[in-house]
Coordinates of C-alpha atoms and ligand atoms in Angstrom, one line a residue:
M1 CA 150.8 24.4 185.4
E2 CA 149.4 25.2 182.0
K3 CA 146.4 27.4 182.6
N4 CA 144.5 30.3 181.2
Y5 CA 144.3 33.6 183.1
I6 CA 140.9 35.1 183.6
G7 CA 141.9 38.3 181.9
E8 CA 142.3 36.2 178.6
V9 CA 138.9 34.7 178.5
F10 CA 137.0 37.9 177.5
S11 CA 138.6 37.8 174.1
K12 CA 137.9 34.1 173.5
N13 CA 135.3 32.7 171.2
E14 CA 132.1 31.0 172.1
G15 CA 132.8 27.3 172.9
E16 CA 136.6 27.6 173.4
K17 CA 137.9 25.4 176.1
V18 CA 139.7 27.0 179.0
K19 CA 141.4 25.9 182.2
L20 CA 141.3 28.4 185.0
A21 CA 142.9 28.2 188.5
G22 CA 142.0 30.7 191.2
W23 CA 140.0 31.6 194.3
V24 CA 136.3 31.5 195.0
H25 CA 135.0 35.0 195.8
T26 CA 131.4 34.0 196.2
V27 CA 129.1 31.1 195.3
A28 CA 125.4 31.7 194.7
S29 CA 123.0 28.8 194.1
L30 CA 119.9 28.9 192.0
G31 CA 118.2 25.5 192.1
K32 CA 120.3 23.2 189.9
L33 CA 122.8 26.0 189.0
L34 CA 125.7 27.4 190.9
F35 CA 127.4 30.7 190.0
I36 CA 131.0 31.0 191.2
N37 CA 132.5 34.4 191.1
L38 CA 136.1 33.3 190.5
R39 CA 139.2 35.5 191.0
D40 CA 142.8 35.2 189.9
S41 CA 145.6 37.8 189.6
S42 CA 144.1 39.1 186.4
G43 CA 140.5 39.7 187.4
F44 CA 137.1 38.1 188.0
V45 CA 134.8 35.9 185.9
Q46 CA 131.5 34.1 186.4
V47 CA 131.6 30.3 186.3
V48 CA 128.4 28.4 185.9
V49 CA 128.1 24.9 187.4
K50 CA 125.2 22.7 186.3
K51 CA 124.1 20.0 188.7
D52 CA 123.8 17.4 185.9
K53 CA 127.4 18.0 184.8
L54 CA 128.9 17.0 188.1
D55 CA 128.4 14.1 190.5
P56 CA 126.0 15.1 193.4
A57 CA 128.7 15.1 196.1
G58 CA 130.9 17.4 194.0
F59 CA 128.0 19.8 193.4
D60 CA 127.2 20.0 197.1
E61 CA 130.9 20.5 198.0
I62 CA 131.2 23.5 195.6
K63 CA 127.9 24.9 196.9
G64 CA 129.4 24.9 200.5
L65 CA 132.7 26.4 199.6
G66 CA 133.9 29.4 201.7
R67 CA 135.3 32.6 200.4
E68 CA 138.9 32.2 199.1
S69 CA 138.7 28.4 198.5
S70 CA 141.2 27.6 195.7
V71 CA 139.8 25.7 192.7
I72 CA 140.7 24.6 189.2
V73 CA 138.0 24.9 186.7
E74 CA 137.9 23.3 183.2
G75 CA 135.1 24.5 181.0
E76 CA 134.0 26.4 177.9
V77 CA 133.5 30.0 177.1
R78 CA 129.9 31.3 176.8
R79 CA 129.2 34.7 175.4
D80 CA 126.2 35.9 177.4
K81 CA 125.2 39.6 177.7
R82 CA 123.8 39.0 181.2
A83 CA 127.2 37.8 182.6
P84 CA 129.6 40.4 184.0
G85 CA 131.9 41.4 181.2
G86 CA 129.7 39.6 178.7
V87 CA 131.4 36.2 179.2
E88 CA 130.9 33.3 181.5
I89 CA 132.5 29.9 181.8
L90 CA 130.3 26.8 181.7
A91 CA 132.2 24.4 184.0
Q92 CA 132.8 20.8 182.9
K93 CA 135.1 19.9 185.8
V94 CA 135.8 21.6 189.1
V95 CA 138.6 20.4 191.3
V96 CA 138.7 21.8 194.9
V97 CA 142.4 22.3 195.7
S98 CA 141.9 23.7 199.2
A99 CA 138.6 24.5 200.9
S100 CA 138.9 27.8 202.8
N101 CA 138.0 28.1 206.5
K102 CA 134.6 29.7 206.8
D103 CA 135.9 32.6 209.0
F104 CA 137.8 34.6 206.3
P105 CA 138.2 37.8 208.3
I106 CA 138.0 40.4 205.5
R107 CA 134.4 41.3 205.0
K108 CA 132.6 44.4 203.9
G109 CA 132.6 47.1 206.6
V110 CA 135.4 45.7 208.8
S111 CA 137.6 48.4 210.4
S112 CA 140.9 49.7 209.0
K113 CA 142.5 48.2 212.1
V114 CA 141.3 44.7 211.1
L115 CA 142.4 45.3 207.5
G116 CA 145.8 46.2 208.8
D117 CA 146.0 43.3 211.2
Y118 CA 145.1 40.9 208.4
R119 CA 147.2 42.7 205.7
H120 CA 148.5 39.3 204.6
L121 CA 144.9 38.5 203.5
S122 CA 143.6 41.9 202.6
I123 CA 146.1 42.4 199.8
R124 CA 144.0 39.9 197.9
S125 CA 141.2 42.4 197.3
R126 CA 140.5 43.7 193.9
K127 CA 141.6 47.3 194.8
F128 CA 144.8 46.1 196.5
S129 CA 145.7 43.8 193.7
K130 CA 145.4 46.8 191.3
L131 CA 147.5 49.0 193.5
L132 CA 150.2 46.4 193.8
L133 CA 150.2 45.9 190.0
I134 CA 150.7 49.6 189.6
R135 CA 153.5 49.6 192.1
S136 CA 155.3 46.8 190.4
E137 CA 154.9 48.4 187.0
L138 CA 156.3 51.7 188.4
L139 CA 159.4 50.0 189.8
R140 CA 160.0 48.2 186.5
L141 CA 159.7 51.5 184.6
F142 CA 162.1 53.3 186.9
R143 CA 164.7 50.5 186.5
E144 CA 164.3 50.4 182.7
W145 CA 164.6 54.2 182.4
L146 CA 167.8 54.2 184.3
I147 CA 169.3 51.3 182.5
R148 CA 168.3 52.8 179.1
N149 CA 170.0 56.0 180.1
G150 CA 173.3 54.4 181.0
F151 CA 173.0 53.8 184.7
R152 CA 174.1 50.5 186.4
E153 CA 172.3 48.9 189.3
F154 CA 174.7 49.0 192.3
S155 CA 173.8 47.0 195.4
C156 CA 174.5 48.6 198.8
P157 CA 174.6 47.2 202.3
T158 CA 171.6 47.6 204.7
L159 CA 173.8 47.2 207.9
I160 CA 176.0 50.2 208.3
T161 CA 178.1 52.0 210.9
A162 CA 177.5 55.8 210.4
A163 CA 174.5 58.1 209.9
C164 CA 173.8 59.7 206.5
E165 CA 170.8 61.8 207.3
G166 CA 171.4 62.6 211.0
G167 CA 171.4 60.6 214.2
A168 CA 167.8 61.3 215.3
T169 CA 166.2 58.7 213.0
L170 CA 168.8 55.9 213.2
F171 CA 167.7 52.4 214.1
E172 CA 170.5 51.0 216.2
L173 CA 171.3 47.3 216.6
N174 CA 173.8 45.1 218.3
Y175 CA 176.3 43.8 215.7
F176 CA 178.3 41.1 217.6
G177 CA 178.9 43.5 220.4
K178 CA 179.5 46.6 218.2
K179 CA 177.0 49.3 217.5
A180 CA 175.5 49.2 214.0
Y181 CA 172.5 50.8 212.3
L182 CA 170.0 50.1 209.6
T183 CA 170.7 52.3 206.6
Q184 CA 168.9 55.6 206.2
S185 CA 170.1 56.0 202.7
S186 CA 172.5 54.2 200.4
Q187 CA 174.0 57.5 199.1
F188 CA 177.5 57.2 200.6
Y189 CA 177.9 53.7 199.0
L190 CA 176.6 54.9 195.7
E191 CA 179.2 57.7 195.9
A192 CA 181.9 55.0 196.2
G193 CA 180.2 53.3 193.3
I194 CA 180.6 56.2 190.9
F195 CA 184.4 55.8 190.9
S196 CA 183.8 52.3 189.5
L197 CA 180.8 52.7 187.2
E198 CA 180.2 56.5 187.0
K199 CA 176.4 56.4 186.7
V200 CA 174.8 54.2 189.4
F201 CA 171.5 53.6 191.1
T202 CA 169.9 51.3 193.7
L203 CA 166.3 50.5 194.6
Q204 CA 166.2 49.1 198.1
P205 CA 164.7 49.9 201.5
S206 CA 165.9 52.7 203.7
F207 CA 165.0 52.9 207.4
R208 CA 164.1 55.9 209.6
A209 CA 163.1 55.7 213.2
E210 CA 160.4 58.4 212.6
K211 CA 158.9 59.1 215.9
S212 CA 156.0 61.1 214.5
K213 CA 152.9 59.5 213.0
T214 CA 152.1 61.3 209.7
R215 CA 150.3 60.3 206.5
R216 CA 153.6 60.4 204.6
H217 CA 156.2 58.7 206.8
L218 CA 157.1 55.0 207.0
T219 CA 159.9 53.6 209.2
E220 CA 160.9 51.4 206.3
F221 CA 160.4 52.8 202.8
W222 CA 161.6 51.9 199.3
H223 CA 164.2 54.3 198.1
L224 CA 165.3 54.9 194.5
E225 CA 168.7 56.5 194.7
V226 CA 170.8 57.7 191.9
E227 CA 174.4 59.1 191.8
E228 CA 176.3 60.4 188.9
A229 CA 180.0 61.4 188.5
W230 CA 180.9 64.6 186.7
C231 CA 177.4 66.1 187.5
D232 CA 176.4 69.3 189.2
L233 CA 173.2 70.6 190.8
N234 CA 171.7 71.7 187.5
G235 CA 172.5 68.4 185.9
I236 CA 170.9 66.4 188.6
I237 CA 167.7 68.5 188.6
N238 CA 167.4 67.9 184.9
L239 CA 167.8 64.2 185.5
E240 CA 165.2 64.2 188.2
E241 CA 162.7 66.1 186.0
A242 CA 163.3 63.8 183.0
I243 CA 163.0 60.5 184.9
V244 CA 159.9 61.5 186.9
A245 CA 158.1 63.0 183.9
D246 CA 159.0 60.2 181.5
V247 CA 158.2 57.3 183.9
L248 CA 154.8 58.8 184.8
R249 CA 154.0 59.3 181.2
E250 CA 155.0 55.7 180.4
L251 CA 153.0 54.4 183.3
D252 CA 150.0 56.3 182.1
S253 CA 150.2 55.0 178.6
K254 CA 150.7 51.4 179.9
I255 CA 148.1 51.2 182.7
G256 CA 146.4 54.6 182.9
H257 CA 143.0 52.9 183.0
E258 CA 144.0 50.9 186.1
I259 CA 145.4 54.1 187.8
R260 CA 142.2 56.0 187.0
S261 CA 140.0 53.3 188.5
I262 CA 141.7 54.2 191.8
N263 CA 142.3 57.9 191.2
P264 CA 140.0 59.3 188.4
N265 CA 141.8 62.6 188.3
F266 CA 145.3 61.2 187.5
S267 CA 147.1 62.8 184.5
P268 CA 150.9 62.7 184.2
P269 CA 152.6 66.0 185.0
Q270 CA 154.3 67.8 182.1
K271 CA 157.9 68.9 181.8
P272 CA 159.3 71.5 182.6
F273 CA 158.6 71.7 186.3
K274 CA 158.9 75.1 187.9
R275 CA 162.2 75.9 189.7
I276 CA 162.5 78.3 192.6
T277 CA 165.0 78.9 195.3
Y278 CA 164.4 78.5 199.0
D279 CA 164.5 82.3 199.3
E280 CA 161.8 82.7 196.6
A281 CA 159.8 80.0 198.4
I282 CA 159.7 81.8 201.7
T283 CA 158.7 85.0 199.9
L284 CA 155.9 83.3 198.2
L285 CA 154.8 81.8 201.5
S286 CA 154.9 85.1 203.3
R287 CA 152.6 86.6 200.7
E288 CA 150.1 83.9 201.9
G289 CA 150.6 85.0 205.5
I290 CA 153.0 82.1 206.3
Q291 CA 156.2 83.3 208.0
I292 CA 159.2 81.0 207.8
E293 CA 162.3 82.2 209.6
W294 CA 165.3 82.1 207.2
G295 CA 167.2 78.9 208.1
S296 CA 164.2 76.8 209.1
D297 CA 163.2 73.8 206.9
L298 CA 159.9 73.7 205.1
G299 CA 157.3 71.4 206.7
A300 CA 154.7 69.2 204.9
D301 CA 152.0 71.9 205.1
E302 CA 154.2 74.6 203.7
E303 CA 155.3 72.3 200.9
K304 CA 151.7 71.7 199.9
I305 CA 150.9 75.4 199.9
L306 CA 153.9 76.1 197.7
V307 CA 152.7 73.4 195.2
N308 CA 149.3 75.1 195.2
I309 CA 150.7 78.5 194.6
V310 CA 152.9 77.3 191.8
G311 CA 150.1 75.1 190.4
G312 CA 152.1 71.8 190.0
P313 CA 155.4 70.1 190.7
V314 CA 158.1 72.5 191.8
F315 CA 161.8 72.2 192.5
V316 CA 163.0 74.2 195.5
T317 CA 166.8 74.7 195.5
H318 CA 169.6 76.4 197.5
F319 CA 168.4 75.5 201.0
P320 CA 170.2 77.0 204.0
K321 CA 173.0 74.9 205.2
S322 CA 171.3 74.5 208.6
T323 CA 168.4 72.6 207.0
R324 CA 170.5 70.0 205.2
A325 CA 172.9 67.1 206.0
F326 CA 176.7 67.8 206.1
Y327 CA 177.6 66.3 202.7
H328 CA 175.8 69.0 200.6
K329 CA 178.2 71.3 198.7
P330 CA 178.1 74.9 199.9
D331 CA 177.2 77.4 197.1
P332 CA 180.6 79.0 196.1
Q333 CA 178.7 82.3 195.5
R334 CA 176.9 82.2 198.9
N335 CA 178.4 80.0 201.6
E336 CA 175.3 79.9 203.8
V337 CA 173.3 77.9 201.3
V338 CA 173.9 74.5 199.8
L339 CA 173.6 73.2 196.2
S340 CA 170.6 71.1 197.1
N341 CA 167.1 70.5 195.8
D342 CA 163.8 69.0 196.8
L343 CA 161.1 68.1 194.3
L344 CA 157.7 68.9 195.7
F345 CA 154.6 67.2 194.3
P346 CA 150.9 67.9 194.7
K347 CA 149.1 65.9 197.5
V348 CA 152.2 64.7 199.3
G349 CA 154.9 67.4 199.2
E350 CA 158.6 66.2 199.0
I351 CA 159.1 63.2 196.8
I352 CA 162.8 63.8 196.0
G353 CA 165.8 65.1 198.0
G354 CA 169.1 65.6 196.2
G355 CA 171.9 67.8 195.1
E356 CA 175.6 68.2 194.6
R357 CA 178.0 66.6 197.0
I358 CA 181.1 68.1 198.6
S359 CA 184.0 66.8 196.6
D360 CA 186.8 68.6 198.4
Y361 CA 188.5 66.7 201.3
D362 CA 189.1 69.7 203.6
V363 CA 185.6 71.1 203.1
L364 CA 184.0 67.8 203.9
L365 CA 186.2 67.2 207.0
R366 CA 185.3 70.7 208.3
R367 CA 181.5 70.1 207.7
I368 CA 181.7 66.7 209.5
K369 CA 183.4 68.4 212.5
E370 CA 181.0 71.3 212.4
E371 CA 178.0 69.0 212.7
G372 CA 179.6 67.3 215.7
Y373 CA 180.3 63.9 214.1
S374 CA 183.6 62.1 214.5
P375 CA 185.8 62.0 211.4
E376 CA 186.9 58.4 212.2
D377 CA 183.3 57.2 211.6
Y378 CA 183.5 58.7 208.1
S379 CA 187.0 57.7 207.4
W380 CA 186.2 55.6 204.3
Y381 CA 183.8 58.2 203.0
L382 CA 186.5 60.8 203.4
D383 CA 188.9 58.5 201.4
L384 CA 186.7 59.0 198.4
R385 CA 188.0 62.7 198.3
K386 CA 191.6 61.6 198.6
Y387 CA 192.0 59.5 195.4
G388 CA 190.9 61.4 192.3
S389 CA 187.8 63.1 193.7
V390 CA 185.3 64.4 191.1
P391 CA 182.3 66.7 191.1
H392 CA 179.2 64.5 191.5
A393 CA 175.6 64.8 192.4
G394 CA 172.6 62.5 193.2
F395 CA 169.2 62.1 194.6
G396 CA 166.8 59.9 196.5
L397 CA 163.1 59.3 195.5
G398 CA 160.6 57.8 197.9
I399 CA 158.6 55.2 196.0
E400 CA 155.7 55.2 198.4
R401 CA 155.6 59.0 198.3
I402 CA 155.2 59.1 194.6
L403 CA 152.5 56.4 194.8
V404 CA 150.6 58.5 197.2
Y405 CA 150.6 61.2 194.5
I406 CA 149.7 58.9 191.6
L407 CA 146.9 57.1 193.4
D408 CA 145.8 60.0 195.7
L409 CA 146.1 57.7 198.7
P410 CA 144.8 58.9 202.0
N411 CA 147.9 57.5 203.8
I412 CA 151.3 56.2 202.7
K413 CA 150.7 52.9 204.5
F414 CA 148.5 51.9 201.5
A415 CA 151.4 52.3 199.1
V416 CA 153.3 49.2 200.3
P417 CA 152.1 45.6 200.9
F418 CA 153.4 45.4 204.5
P419 CA 153.8 48.8 206.0
R420 CA 156.2 49.6 208.9
T421 CA 155.2 52.6 211.0
I422 CA 155.8 53.7 214.6
S423 CA 152.7 51.7 215.5
R424 CA 152.9 48.7 213.1
I425 CA 155.5 45.9 212.5
Y426 CA 153.0 43.0 212.1
P427 CA 152.2 41.2 209.9
Ligands
4AD501 O1 165.3 63.7 201.6 P1 166.0 62.4 202.1 O2 166.1 62.2 203.5 O3 167.3 62.3 201.3 C1 168.2 61.3 201.4 O4 168.1 60.3 202.1 C2 169.4 61.5 200.5 N1 170.6 60.8 201.1 C3 169.0 60.9 199.2 C4 170.1 60.9 198.1 O5 170.5 62.0 197.7 N2 170.6 59.8 197.7 O6 165.1 61.2 201.5 C5 164.9 61.1 200.1 C6 163.4 60.8 199.8 C7 162.4 61.9 200.3 O7 162.3 62.9 199.4 C8 161.2 61.1 200.5 O8 160.5 60.9 199.2 C9 161.7 59.7 200.9 O9 163.0 59.6 200.5 N3 161.5 59.5 202.3 C10 160.6 58.8 203.0 N4 159.5 58.2 202.5 C11 158.7 57.6 203.4 N5 158.9 57.6 204.7 C12 159.9 58.2 205.2 N6 160.1 58.2 206.5 C13 160.8 58.9 204.3 N7 161.9 59.7 204.5 C14 162.4 60.0 203.3
MG502 MG1 164.5 65.4 202.4

């Protein structure tokens, strides 16, 4: 349908004709006048309806409209200082497309449980619409950055047969009588993809049966994963730094005012990000009185403390082998650590996990056996090391995690339209 968006009307001239289509937020009546606060995807505007412009039945119908009724309004632009935003629409014709039931469940003061149960309706709010706009822009900028830098989008399966990130968080399902799982990461398939396209990425959901309820874990999250042939640990860290810093700067320049309407303190982080090893990290933590036994992973609390000590984003590298999945390449100088990295961010901790992969067949086979997996399950993945194996590296970035940072969200469930957590799979 040919129509104007509400966002456009504020730059129009007095008397210009517009056709708006949207949803009634509120209707207030003042004698022979009605004031509709009308919403569409681009914002809100006040529509004034005069009784003498419409037939009496039409006037009364509009007066009685419930919140979220959908309408089409034709009218003209009035510049009026008293109207919100300095513009209102004087209606000449109002068509009610669908009158809303009077029991719209999202009202001021309803509990977060109700907002969650009615997520299919609560995403219409002004704040949620902004948040979803920012999310969509972020996804677009990540894709564009990668394509601009020579990466190809490579689509990976969701139904898989072997764990990438350990068995504890696998969702199992019955695949015509065989065991299958929902993917935890598309990494192994991207590793196959580099032999075809060299620089690949995917942006798709990963699934983790996370048993714990935290403010930064979802059971289904959107995962931006990148894999590059002929790349080492240092190369992949440089890539992670460049994409994150560039995309956040671009996001800020495009819609910084929208971001700051949700998180007034947002400013994009500047390159270079600090780089420390795991060993340096545990030394820094021990100076703060936090003792980490060498070989244990860092938890969310420790990550946040590290970020505070360093004063901004920080790469932690060279984790002990015991803390990482089997595919990470052991450091040739020091076999007990792997060429891995995490990128830690303020407010949320880890947003990226990545590193260099084992490219040698025998080493990979040994690591699979050491971890107690069966080599038959990884037979196709092992094949990649048989036919012209190359050094390669990659990473995975959690889209919702980075949104928690950008918007300073109290919980990751607000970073996605329909969150999946241990306690929620509806709506
Ligand atoms: O550190 P992770 O587990 O690494 C991998 O899956 C690698 N295979 C990625 C790769 O190298 N291609 O996950 C990567 C990122 C984390 O840093 C985090 O941002 C996000 O995915 N993530 C989650 N986000 C929300 N909820 C969860 N349960 C998450 N688990 C991981
Ligand atoms: Mg990780």
